[in-house]
Every structure is written in C-alpha cells, then in structure tokens.
Amino acid sequence: MTGNARQPLRSVAVVGGGPVALIAAVAFAQALPGAMIMLVPAPVTPDTLADRFPIALPATHDLLATLGLPPERLLAKGIARPRLATRFDAWSRDGGAWMVGEDSAATLPEGRLQGVWLRAGGKRRFHELIPACVAASAGIVDPRIEPALQIDPGRFAQVLGSIAGQAGVRPVAAFGAFDGDRLALHDGTQIAADLFVDASGPPRLLTRAASFADWAAMLPATRMTVSPPVADPGPIDRYRATPTGWIADWPGATATAGNGGDGIVIAPGRLIAPFDGKVLAIGDAAVQPGPLGRMGFTLALTQLALIRELMPARDPEPLLVAEINRRAGERADRLRDFLAAHYHGGGRTTGPFWHRLDRLARPASLDRLLTQFARRGQIVSDDEETVSRDAWLAVLLGQGIRPERPDPVALSLSPAEAARAIDTLATRLAALEFPS
C-alpha cells in the first residue's frame, strides 16, 4: 500500500461504530504508519447489515490474514464459524432444493463438469458434485474445503479494537456533524483530516448528499424482520422461498424478507462515486446489497483491498479518483447481478412477491449474462468478481436454466457414458473422497 511520496496522507478520520469502521481503521493504520488514524464512533442502525451480520467469503481471506486476522485464528478463537454452503428450498422451477458451495466444484477428465452433467441428463442435483455442499449436507467441516467465515460481530469488534489500539488508532468523541471539511464531535471539538472515511452504514453521515443508484427493482427484498433462531443451521445458511419473499436460517437469527409489511426498511443500491478525493465511503455507506447472502461485509473487505492497491495521497489525481470509482462500481454492480440472478433467474415463479418480478427491470448486464448462458452455458468471468464462476453456475443451474446448445466436448460422450462419469464422481464425493 503506497501513497504519493510528495504528499502522503497525514491523517485519516474513520466514522462508524461497527466492524466495518474498525477494520478500516486497522487497515489504514497498518498501511500508513506515520499518519494519525482517528476513529469517530457513530450508531450502528438496524439496516447496517454489513456490521450486524458480517460474513467473509474465501476471496477476502488473504486480506484478513494481511491485517493480522488469519481465518484459522478467527475459527480457533470462536470469533468466526465456518459456512460451507447455502441451501435454497422452494426456489427452483421444479421445486427441488439447490445449493451453492463456498469452494470449487469437482473436476472431470471427460470435460467441463456442467457440460458432462447436462449431457448425462442432469438427473442428480448439480450441488452433489460440489465438495463443500456434500460436506455441509453431512454436517462435516472438512479441512480440505475453504469455508466462508460467519463472524460474531461482538467478538470481532473486541479483537479489532485491540489490534487498532496496538496499531495506534486514536479513538475520539462521537460523531456530531460534518461540513465537508471538518467533523464536529459530541464533545464540542472539531477535527480535520486529509481523508474522511464514511463507514456509518446506510445513514451515510458523510455522504448523504451523494448521488445514489437505486437497486430496489433488481434486489426486491426491501423489508426484513429478524427473530431468534429455531435451530442452529450448522455450516449451511438455509433459505426458503415463500409467496411473499423468503425466510432464512442463519447462525443466531432467523430472517424474513419481502417487499411489504413491517420490519427493517432496506434500500438496496450504491453510491455512483464512493470517493470524491476527500471522502471515501465503504461498507453499507457505499453499497447496500440487501440481506440475501449477507454480502455487505465481504464487499466492504474488497473495497478495502482496492484502496490498499490504489491508496490515494493528499489531493489525489483525478485519474486515480476515477479509477477507484470505476473499479469499485464494477465490483458492486457485478455482485448486484449475482444476487439479482437469484430473483430474476426464473426459479421461483409462484406468489405475489415473485409475480411482481415480471414487471421489474433487471440490469442490462444481467440480461446479457442470462441470455448467453441460456444459449451456450457460458459464464464469462469479470475482472472485478467477488464470487466464483462455480457459484454462478450453481445459482443458474440450480434454478433450472438449461442451455440450448450442448457443450461440444461433452458431445463426444454418449449420455450413458456421461451418466456413468457423473455417478462415479458423486459416489466418490458422497464417501468424502474429495480431490486434493
């Protein structure tokens, strides 16, 4: 993480009261050892999902390790627990369950897995060929599978607070107001900084006037209630589609989401430009991806990784500001498309919540992806991807989308040969014979 040697950042003020603000303060303190990093507390509101329900996908584990938070330590200390897969019930065209694994799907010497599976007639569920899904269904946390981290926000905040103190982060009085150049604190003092970081969640205490792209049509779960869990779901997040939305079982909570009734109001969307050269928004202040998948904290970590790569100095060059905004926007939009595919992929179709989707516009980029997949079964990876290609395949195949054109390599196999290859692989995986 390097800055402009002529005008490096001398001070950074991070505003927020949850794990996103704390880990941002730690990241800046470690990257800028000569700078003053100030942490300005602010309330964590009910719709600040990244702070309340943090989860870190495997793509972010390297960053956590760099910050002194290796996944194995978080798991060993009980700060996090593993999530191997996510299961969806009543969410497909045929009503069958489907799952998305955190790790890669298995491979076949006969050709691309999805092509051989389709050639075999897709009689088995695709998730039976994903080691993480097989282990999760068996309730086994296998060391050969890299899990997502389901983080306990309270314990995580304690650890981050300790690391922040050791790194020299300076706590100050609570947030009062911001005029664009200075922060007014509750104790009457004012502070200036070279960079202000808005990690306050959807209230956007520093960026509330910035232009915002509304994603409610694409991610229509705009109301959520949270209640105590009925049972511990283990290493699987479980979602069940209902006529009015969905119900999810997460560790420590049952979430019910839809677009009507009471509950927490969720406004999915993102800032058009999360960085203006002076103020940087991260976490739910920059992007609110909604409750499906609990992706907010993962996205905040990817935003921090981007800033580590393109660390601005004082008075940053317009090209650098534009590049940060471009890449952050592409990353957010790609994740939006992944989540929107759960709603607009044509899986569940019954019930008022799902009928309404036909009248809502979906992103043009998602339309292109779904059209291409429906024709050729191809998923073109994006430079700013947060989830894996196998996760995309699991979502689309799980809902019931079947490409029109068969995989040309798989055509070299007869349907019977393809079925034998798939059956052999599924049998091995069921016996926990995972590829090394």
XYZ file of C-alpha atoms in Angstrom:
436
model
C 0.000 0.000 0.000
C 1.839 3.109 -1.175
C 0.926 6.745 -1.407
C 2.230 9.810 -3.209
C 5.709 10.299 -1.711
C 5.418 14.074 -2.114
C 2.095 14.445 -0.323
C 1.308 11.326 1.703
C -1.785 11.179 3.842
C -1.029 12.587 7.273
C -4.408 11.944 8.888
C -7.481 9.788 8.316
C -10.766 10.007 10.223
C -12.973 6.897 10.079
C -16.629 7.372 11.071
C -18.631 4.340 12.177
C -19.462 2.119 15.115
C -19.173 -1.462 13.845
C -16.703 -3.965 12.408
C -16.505 -2.164 9.049
C -15.228 1.050 10.638
C -12.873 -0.827 12.957
C -11.298 -2.924 10.249
C -10.975 0.152 8.026
C -9.143 1.978 10.818
C -6.830 -1.010 11.279
C -6.156 -1.216 7.542
C -5.235 2.468 7.288
C -3.145 2.368 10.463
C -1.101 -0.555 9.191
C -0.722 0.923 5.720
C 0.150 4.459 6.883
C 2.339 4.016 9.978
C 3.284 7.692 10.019
C -0.259 9.011 9.815
C -2.773 9.795 12.553
C -5.773 7.487 12.264
C -8.837 8.642 14.212
C -11.885 6.509 14.938
C -15.100 8.508 15.317
C -17.921 6.404 16.832
C -21.384 6.530 15.292
C -24.526 4.427 15.902
C -24.980 1.112 14.101
C -28.512 1.322 12.714
C -30.762 -1.739 12.169
C -30.270 -1.611 8.388
C -26.471 -1.648 8.654
C -26.352 -5.301 7.670
C -22.615 -5.443 6.955
C -21.916 -4.683 10.623
C -24.745 -6.718 12.127
C -24.396 -9.909 10.043
C -20.793 -9.990 8.783
C -19.581 -12.831 6.628
C -16.268 -13.052 4.764
C -16.131 -15.104 1.573
C -12.924 -17.015 0.745
C -11.905 -14.305 -1.751
C -11.294 -11.948 1.196
C -9.266 -14.279 3.420
C -5.891 -13.071 2.151
C -6.762 -9.510 3.173
C -7.839 -10.665 6.638
C -4.544 -12.510 7.059
C -2.613 -9.417 5.966
C -4.399 -7.416 8.668
C -3.398 -9.940 11.340
C -6.715 -11.798 11.250
C -5.986 -15.136 9.559
C -9.099 -17.286 9.136
C -7.646 -20.166 11.133
C -7.169 -17.855 14.123
C -10.706 -16.481 13.873
C -12.090 -20.016 13.728
C -9.897 -21.336 16.549
C -10.840 -18.457 18.869
C -14.572 -18.804 18.215
C -14.698 -15.352 16.607
C -15.968 -16.946 13.410
C -17.588 -20.210 12.432
C -17.454 -21.877 9.019
C -20.089 -21.666 6.332
C -19.596 -24.293 3.667
C -22.697 -23.777 1.566
C -26.037 -22.041 1.140
C -29.198 -24.047 0.514
C -32.331 -22.832 -1.287
C -35.681 -24.569 -0.930
C -38.859 -23.953 -2.986
C -36.737 -21.666 -5.170
C -36.376 -23.666 -8.398
C -38.574 -24.370 -11.400
C -39.180 -27.963 -10.337
C -39.447 -27.178 -6.627
C -36.293 -29.126 -5.766
C -33.613 -27.829 -3.448
C -30.316 -26.485 -4.731
C -27.117 -25.354 -3.051
C -24.162 -23.046 -3.636
C -20.807 -24.122 -2.220
C -18.123 -21.817 -0.884
C -15.328 -23.804 -2.528
C -14.867 -25.008 -6.102
C -16.862 -27.720 -7.818
C -15.142 -31.004 -8.593
C -13.486 -31.587 -11.961
C -13.796 -34.355 -14.526
C -11.188 -35.577 -17.034
C -14.027 -36.109 -19.525
C -14.688 -32.380 -19.885
C -16.254 -29.388 -18.198
C -18.337 -30.523 -15.291
C -21.535 -28.691 -16.182
C -21.324 -29.901 -19.784
C -20.933 -33.551 -18.792
C -23.666 -33.173 -16.146
C -26.070 -31.753 -18.720
C -25.136 -34.477 -21.221
C -25.998 -37.025 -18.544
C -29.470 -35.546 -18.289
C -28.969 -33.679 -15.016
C -30.662 -36.463 -13.040
C -28.538 -35.759 -9.991
C -28.562 -32.337 -8.391
C -25.606 -30.241 -9.508
C -24.659 -29.494 -5.902
C -23.941 -33.205 -5.368
C -20.788 -32.514 -7.403
C -19.567 -29.671 -5.195
C -17.428 -30.946 -2.285
C -18.407 -28.069 0.011
C -22.099 -28.843 -0.475
C -21.576 -32.544 0.138
C -19.628 -31.895 3.345
C -22.142 -29.293 4.526
C -25.058 -31.661 3.950
C -23.240 -34.265 6.035
C -22.550 -31.698 8.756
C -18.790 -32.160 8.335
C -16.292 -29.301 8.314
C -13.514 -30.751 6.191
C -10.059 -29.097 6.300
C -9.699 -29.582 2.532
C -12.526 -27.105 1.952
C -12.023 -23.380 2.448
C -15.170 -22.043 4.136
C -16.695 -18.622 4.312
C -16.357 -17.080 7.770
C -19.560 -16.356 9.673
C -18.288 -13.710 12.065
C -19.582 -12.928 15.534
C -19.762 -9.107 15.341
C -19.319 -8.519 19.089
C -16.264 -10.733 19.488
C -14.823 -9.494 16.233
C -15.190 -5.873 17.356
C -13.301 -6.674 20.564
C -10.413 -8.214 18.639
C -10.367 -5.368 16.130
C -10.398 -2.827 18.962
C -7.328 -4.461 20.493
C -5.481 -4.544 17.158
C -6.481 -0.937 16.491
C -5.068 0.138 19.839
C -1.805 -1.642 19.153
C -1.632 -0.009 15.718
C -2.039 3.460 17.221
C -5.612 4.201 16.166
C -6.845 7.129 18.226
C -10.453 6.964 19.493
C -12.160 10.346 19.704
C -15.591 11.583 20.792
C -18.741 10.507 18.962
C -19.820 11.969 15.637
C -21.845 15.158 15.692
C -21.865 16.762 12.246
C -19.810 17.137 9.073
C -19.496 20.212 6.873
C -17.313 18.722 4.144
C -14.038 19.894 5.639
C -14.317 19.242 9.377
C -16.016 16.870 11.746
C -17.832 18.302 14.735
C -17.801 15.890 17.671
C -20.235 15.490 20.541
C -17.752 16.955 22.999
C -17.662 20.204 21.033
C -14.290 19.687 19.399
C -13.697 19.774 15.678
C -11.213 17.711 13.708
C -9.809 17.986 10.217
C -8.189 15.214 8.192
C -6.631 14.590 4.812
C -9.122 11.776 4.236
C -12.528 11.085 5.787
C -13.882 7.527 5.637
C -17.643 7.082 5.849
C -18.242 3.657 7.414
C -21.516 4.711 9.060
C -23.752 2.409 7.003
C -26.956 3.480 5.205
C -27.272 6.765 7.181
C -24.187 7.910 5.179
C -23.292 10.526 7.737
C -20.586 11.977 5.489
C -22.016 11.178 2.048
C -25.789 11.555 2.384
C -25.899 14.173 -0.394
C -24.006 11.985 -2.898
C -25.794 10.521 -5.933
C -27.256 7.083 -5.260
C -28.268 4.314 -7.700
C -31.472 2.594 -6.542
C -31.452 -1.214 -6.898
C -34.872 -1.964 -5.411
C -36.207 -3.307 -8.719
C -33.251 -5.672 -9.053
C -32.968 -6.707 -5.380
C -36.605 -6.513 -4.267
C -36.253 -7.706 -0.658
C -36.710 -4.249 0.866
C -38.192 -5.240 4.230
C -36.659 -7.597 6.772
C -37.512 -8.827 10.229
C -35.113 -10.717 12.493
C -36.125 -13.164 15.209
C -34.322 -15.730 17.381
C -33.369 -18.908 15.512
C -35.492 -22.028 15.682
C -32.367 -24.237 15.492
C -28.686 -23.950 14.679
C -28.358 -24.420 10.887
C -24.788 -25.707 11.179
C -22.356 -24.918 8.343
C -25.217 -24.092 5.936
C -27.238 -20.917 5.505
C -30.756 -22.081 4.641
C -33.229 -20.064 2.564
C -36.819 -20.983 1.811
C -38.815 -19.054 -0.758
C -42.338 -18.104 0.294
C -45.164 -16.451 -1.659
C -44.236 -13.108 -0.088
C -40.425 -13.373 -0.203
C -38.126 -15.704 1.708
C -37.142 -16.945 5.168
C -33.522 -17.626 6.087
C -31.947 -19.544 8.947
C -28.596 -18.021 9.870
C -26.475 -18.758 12.940
C -28.117 -16.813 15.735
C -31.034 -15.444 13.726
C -33.998 -16.205 11.512
C -34.541 -13.530 8.873
C -37.781 -12.959 6.969
C -37.577 -10.749 3.887
C -40.003 -9.388 1.317
C -41.247 -6.061 -0.003
C -44.149 -5.334 2.317
C -45.277 -5.323 5.918
C -43.350 -4.237 8.946
C -39.673 -4.622 9.718
C -36.379 -3.023 8.865
C -36.503 -0.914 5.725
C -33.705 -1.860 3.319
C -32.761 0.493 0.484
C -30.528 -1.550 -1.851
C -28.232 0.390 -4.139
C -24.872 2.106 -4.295
C -23.238 5.488 -4.447
C -22.402 6.480 -8.003
C -18.999 7.719 -6.812
C -17.930 6.423 -3.377
C -14.749 8.523 -3.464
C -14.623 12.247 -4.195
C -10.965 12.803 -3.376
C -11.641 13.869 0.205
C -14.348 11.476 1.455
C -14.338 7.726 0.878
C -17.437 5.609 1.567
C -17.070 1.907 2.347
C -19.369 -0.859 3.563
C -23.097 -0.181 3.544
C -22.381 3.529 3.224
C -21.053 2.814 -0.275
C -23.139 -0.214 -1.279
C -26.223 -1.748 0.296
C -26.584 -5.188 -1.351
C -29.528 -6.208 0.833
C -29.902 -9.245 3.095
C -29.681 -12.111 0.584
C -26.359 -13.865 1.119
C -25.186 -11.331 3.717
C -22.701 -9.921 1.206
C -22.182 -6.447 2.705
C -19.127 -7.172 4.854
C -17.425 -9.158 2.097
C -17.951 -6.242 -0.272
C -16.505 -3.849 2.326
C -13.376 -6.002 2.515
C -12.995 -5.985 -1.254
C -13.329 -2.189 -1.184
C -10.549 -2.001 1.410
C -8.385 -4.272 -0.739
C -8.911 -1.893 -3.663
C -7.893 1.114 -1.563
C -4.791 -0.744 -0.364
C -3.886 -1.237 -4.007
C -4.703 2.320 -5.117
C -4.003 4.284 -1.933
C -4.723 7.965 -2.540
C -2.440 10.712 -1.295
C -3.422 14.247 -0.368
C -5.123 15.985 -3.283
C -5.229 12.761 -5.341
C -5.014 12.911 -9.097
C -8.407 12.962 -10.853
C -7.414 9.846 -12.806
C -6.822 7.928 -9.579
C -10.149 9.064 -8.150
C -11.875 7.993 -11.362
C -10.116 4.602 -11.333
C -11.124 3.871 -7.741
C -14.721 4.779 -8.528
C -14.728 2.764 -11.743
C -13.409 -0.410 -10.176
C -15.481 -0.091 -7.017
C -18.580 0.470 -9.149
C -17.871 -2.506 -11.407
C -17.278 -4.727 -8.384
C -20.548 -3.632 -6.774
C -22.532 -3.989 -9.993
C -21.206 -7.489 -10.646
C -22.214 -8.583 -7.149
C -25.625 -6.928 -7.689
C -26.058 -9.041 -10.825
C -25.132 -12.220 -8.946
C -27.697 -11.513 -6.241
C -30.304 -10.359 -8.774
C -29.909 -13.679 -10.609
C -31.459 -15.363 -7.560
C -34.608 -13.307 -8.118
C -34.651 -12.838 -11.878
C -33.275 -16.225 -12.938
C -36.738 -17.722 -13.363
C -36.563 -20.166 -10.476
C -39.461 -19.483 -8.130
C -42.470 -18.067 -10.009
C -45.473 -18.507 -7.693
C -46.655 -15.949 -5.166
C -47.144 -12.170 -5.295
C -43.515 -11.359 -4.472
C -42.298 -13.463 -7.410
C -45.067 -12.493 -9.851
C -44.111 -8.858 -9.326
C -40.618 -9.528 -10.682
C -42.011 -9.780 -14.218
C -42.853 -6.076 -14.041
C -39.476 -5.004 -12.688
C -36.491 -4.081 -14.797
C -33.391 -6.176 -14.374
C -29.880 -4.938 -15.147
C -28.889 -4.973 -18.808
C -25.623 -6.638 -17.796
C -27.545 -9.463 -16.114
C -29.796 -9.799 -19.165
C -26.717 -10.312 -21.328
C -25.283 -12.872 -18.939
C -28.534 -14.842 -18.667
C -29.021 -14.765 -22.442
C -25.509 -16.007 -23.097
C -25.826 -18.744 -20.504
C -29.217 -19.855 -21.827
C -27.718 -20.228 -25.288
C -24.260 -21.646 -24.666
C -23.931 -22.401 -20.962
C -21.044 -19.944 -20.668
C -20.174 -17.695 -17.730
C -17.589 -15.110 -18.689
C -15.547 -14.148 -15.637
C -15.337 -10.479 -14.752
C -12.169 -8.643 -13.712
C -13.934 -7.348 -10.586
C -15.502 -10.635 -9.496
C -16.254 -11.348 -5.834
C -17.889 -14.751 -6.192
C -16.564 -17.723 -8.124
C -17.645 -18.948 -11.538
C -18.805 -22.178 -9.865
C -21.116 -20.145 -7.628
C -22.680 -18.561 -10.697
C -23.170 -21.998 -12.264
C -24.766 -23.341 -9.091
C -27.262 -20.479 -8.953
C -28.302 -20.688 -12.605
C -28.365 -24.480 -12.953
C -29.977 -24.842 -9.534
C -32.911 -22.671 -10.523
C -33.492 -24.723 -13.637
C -31.871 -22.803 -16.506
C -30.673 -25.258 -19.178
C -28.507 -24.058 -22.094
C -29.915 -24.583 -25.578
C -26.618 -25.726 -27.079
C -24.757 -28.685 -25.602
C -21.110 -28.428 -24.676
C -19.151 -29.529 -27.792
C -16.626 -31.527 -25.746
C -19.375 -33.298 -23.803
C -20.950 -34.348 -27.113
C -18.038 -36.733 -27.561
C -19.615 -38.785 -24.754
C -22.804 -40.756 -25.080
C -25.471 -39.888 -22.496
C -24.793 -43.242 -20.821
C -21.044 -42.547 -20.628
C -21.692 -39.096 -19.208
C -24.094 -40.530 -16.638
C -21.504 -43.093 -15.529
C -18.873 -40.359 -15.120
C -21.242 -38.218 -13.057
C -22.422 -41.157 -10.941
C -18.850 -42.237 -10.232
C -17.856 -38.731 -9.191
C -20.936 -38.253 -6.995
C -20.313 -41.602 -5.295
C -16.718 -40.647 -4.524
C -17.748 -37.289 -3.125
C -20.505 -38.847 -1.010
C -17.772 -41.014 0.526
C -15.841 -37.768 1.219
C -13.156 -38.662 -1.317
C -12.517 -35.052 -2.231
C -9.875 -34.013 -4.767
C -6.701 -32.747 -3.095
